[in-house]
Amino acid sequence: MAKKVQGYLKLQIPAGAANPSPPVGPALGQRGVNIMEFCKAFNEKTKDKAGYRLPVVLTIYTDKSFTFEVKQPPMTELIKKVSGIKKGSSNPLKQKVGKLSKEQIMEIVDMKIKDLNTDDREVAAKIVAGSARSIGIDTEL
């Protein structure tokens, strides 16, 4: 018989750097989840993606066990990493901080397509280009 789900929890944690300090510890502790077990499992699973903040969705069951799914890094983090900037523009309509080529956009699409709500690469490229424009980066699309 399947376990009964108590709830879901969404967090963004630096890859390979989960520890019991806030926000991870308190969020898991109030739901009765073994904090160190999660931290060790998360760090082991994400040690190859260091440098990114990764969204994670925990499914917590009534017996206090859990499963988790690690998503790809947020779109803006991928865009900033590929374009080589530290932060987006404070005024994206007037002040541009970088430029993305079609090849760079497709590189981001390849990394992020399984988390997007489309399977079409061209539509996914438009989604990436829109996110890039919203943080002040020009695109070649």
Coordinates of C-alpha atoms in Angstrom, one line a residue:
M1 CA 0.0 0.0 0.0
A2 CA 1.3 3.5 -0.8
K3 CA 2.4 5.9 1.9
K4 CA 0.0 8.7 2.7
V5 CA 1.5 12.1 1.8
Q6 CA 1.5 14.7 4.7
G7 CA 2.6 17.6 2.5
Y8 CA 5.1 19.1 0.1
L9 CA 7.9 21.6 0.8
K10 CA 9.8 23.7 -1.7
L11 CA 13.2 25.1 -0.9
Q12 CA 16.1 26.7 -2.8
I13 CA 19.4 25.5 -1.5
P14 CA 23.0 26.0 -2.7
A15 CA 24.2 22.8 -4.4
G16 CA 26.3 20.5 -2.1
A17 CA 25.9 23.0 0.8
A18 CA 22.8 22.0 2.7
N19 CA 23.2 22.2 6.4
P20 CA 20.9 22.2 9.5
S21 CA 21.1 26.0 9.9
P22 CA 18.2 28.2 8.7
P23 CA 16.3 28.0 6.4
V24 CA 16.7 24.2 5.9
G25 CA 16.7 23.1 9.6
P26 CA 13.7 24.9 10.9
A27 CA 11.6 24.2 7.7
L28 CA 12.3 20.4 8.0
G29 CA 12.2 20.3 11.8
Q30 CA 8.7 21.7 12.2
R31 CA 7.5 18.9 9.9
G32 CA 9.3 16.2 11.8
V33 CA 11.8 15.3 9.0
N34 CA 15.3 14.0 9.9
I35 CA 17.3 17.1 9.0
M36 CA 20.8 15.4 8.8
E37 CA 19.5 12.6 6.6
F38 CA 18.1 15.1 4.1
C39 CA 21.3 17.2 4.2
K40 CA 23.6 14.3 3.5
A41 CA 21.3 12.9 0.7
F42 CA 21.0 16.4 -0.9
N43 CA 24.7 17.2 -0.7
E44 CA 25.6 13.8 -2.2
K45 CA 23.1 14.2 -5.1
T46 CA 24.1 17.8 -5.9
K47 CA 27.9 17.8 -5.4
D48 CA 28.5 18.1 -9.2
K49 CA 26.4 21.3 -9.5
A50 CA 28.4 23.5 -7.2
G51 CA 27.9 27.2 -7.6
Y52 CA 24.1 27.1 -8.2
R53 CA 21.1 27.5 -6.0
L54 CA 18.9 24.5 -6.8
P55 CA 15.2 24.3 -6.2
V56 CA 14.2 21.1 -4.4
V57 CA 10.7 19.7 -3.8
L58 CA 10.3 17.4 -0.8
T59 CA 7.4 15.1 -0.5
I60 CA 6.8 14.4 3.2
Y61 CA 4.9 11.3 4.3
T62 CA 2.8 10.8 7.5
D63 CA 5.5 8.4 8.9
K64 CA 8.0 11.3 8.7
S65 CA 9.9 9.7 5.8
F66 CA 10.5 11.8 2.7
T67 CA 11.5 11.8 -1.0
F68 CA 12.9 14.8 -2.9
E69 CA 13.3 15.9 -6.4
V70 CA 16.1 18.4 -7.4
K71 CA 15.2 20.7 -10.3
Q72 CA 17.5 22.6 -12.6
P73 CA 18.9 26.0 -11.4
P74 CA 16.6 29.0 -11.9
M75 CA 16.6 30.5 -15.4
T76 CA 18.1 33.8 -14.3
E77 CA 21.1 32.1 -12.6
L78 CA 21.8 30.1 -15.8
I79 CA 21.5 33.3 -17.9
K80 CA 23.8 35.2 -15.6
K81 CA 26.4 32.4 -15.6
V82 CA 26.4 32.0 -19.4
S83 CA 26.5 35.7 -20.0
G84 CA 29.2 36.3 -17.4
I85 CA 27.5 39.0 -15.3
K86 CA 27.1 39.1 -11.5
K87 CA 23.6 40.7 -11.4
G88 CA 20.9 41.9 -13.7
S89 CA 20.1 45.5 -14.5
S90 CA 18.3 47.7 -12.0
N91 CA 16.4 49.2 -14.9
P92 CA 16.1 46.5 -17.7
L93 CA 14.3 48.7 -20.2
K94 CA 16.9 51.5 -20.3
Q95 CA 20.1 50.0 -19.0
K96 CA 21.4 46.8 -20.7
V97 CA 24.1 44.8 -18.9
G98 CA 25.0 42.1 -21.5
K99 CA 24.1 40.2 -24.6
L100 CA 23.2 36.5 -25.4
S101 CA 23.9 34.9 -28.7
K102 CA 21.6 32.3 -30.3
E103 CA 24.2 29.6 -29.3
Q104 CA 24.2 30.7 -25.7
I105 CA 20.4 30.7 -25.6
M106 CA 20.3 27.1 -27.0
E107 CA 22.9 26.0 -24.4
I108 CA 20.6 27.3 -21.6
V109 CA 17.6 25.6 -23.4
D110 CA 19.5 22.2 -23.3
M111 CA 20.0 22.5 -19.6
K112 CA 16.5 23.8 -18.6
I113 CA 14.1 22.2 -21.1
K114 CA 12.9 19.3 -18.8
D115 CA 11.7 21.9 -16.3
L116 CA 9.9 24.1 -18.8
N117 CA 6.3 23.6 -19.9
T118 CA 7.2 22.9 -23.5
D119 CA 9.1 20.3 -25.5
D120 CA 9.7 22.5 -28.5
R121 CA 13.3 24.0 -28.5
E122 CA 12.3 27.1 -30.4
V123 CA 9.5 27.9 -27.9
A124 CA 11.9 27.2 -25.1
A125 CA 14.4 29.6 -26.7
K126 CA 11.7 32.4 -26.6
I127 CA 11.1 31.7 -22.9
V128 CA 14.8 32.0 -22.2
A129 CA 15.1 35.2 -24.3
G130 CA 12.1 36.7 -22.4
S131 CA 13.7 36.0 -19.1
A132 CA 17.0 37.5 -20.3
R133 CA 15.3 40.7 -21.4
S134 CA 13.6 41.0 -18.0
I135 CA 17.0 41.2 -16.3
G136 CA 18.4 43.6 -18.9
I137 CA 20.3 41.4 -21.3
D138 CA 19.9 41.8 -25.1
T139 CA 19.3 38.7 -27.2
E140 CA 19.8 37.7 -30.8
L141 CA 16.3 36.2 -31.1

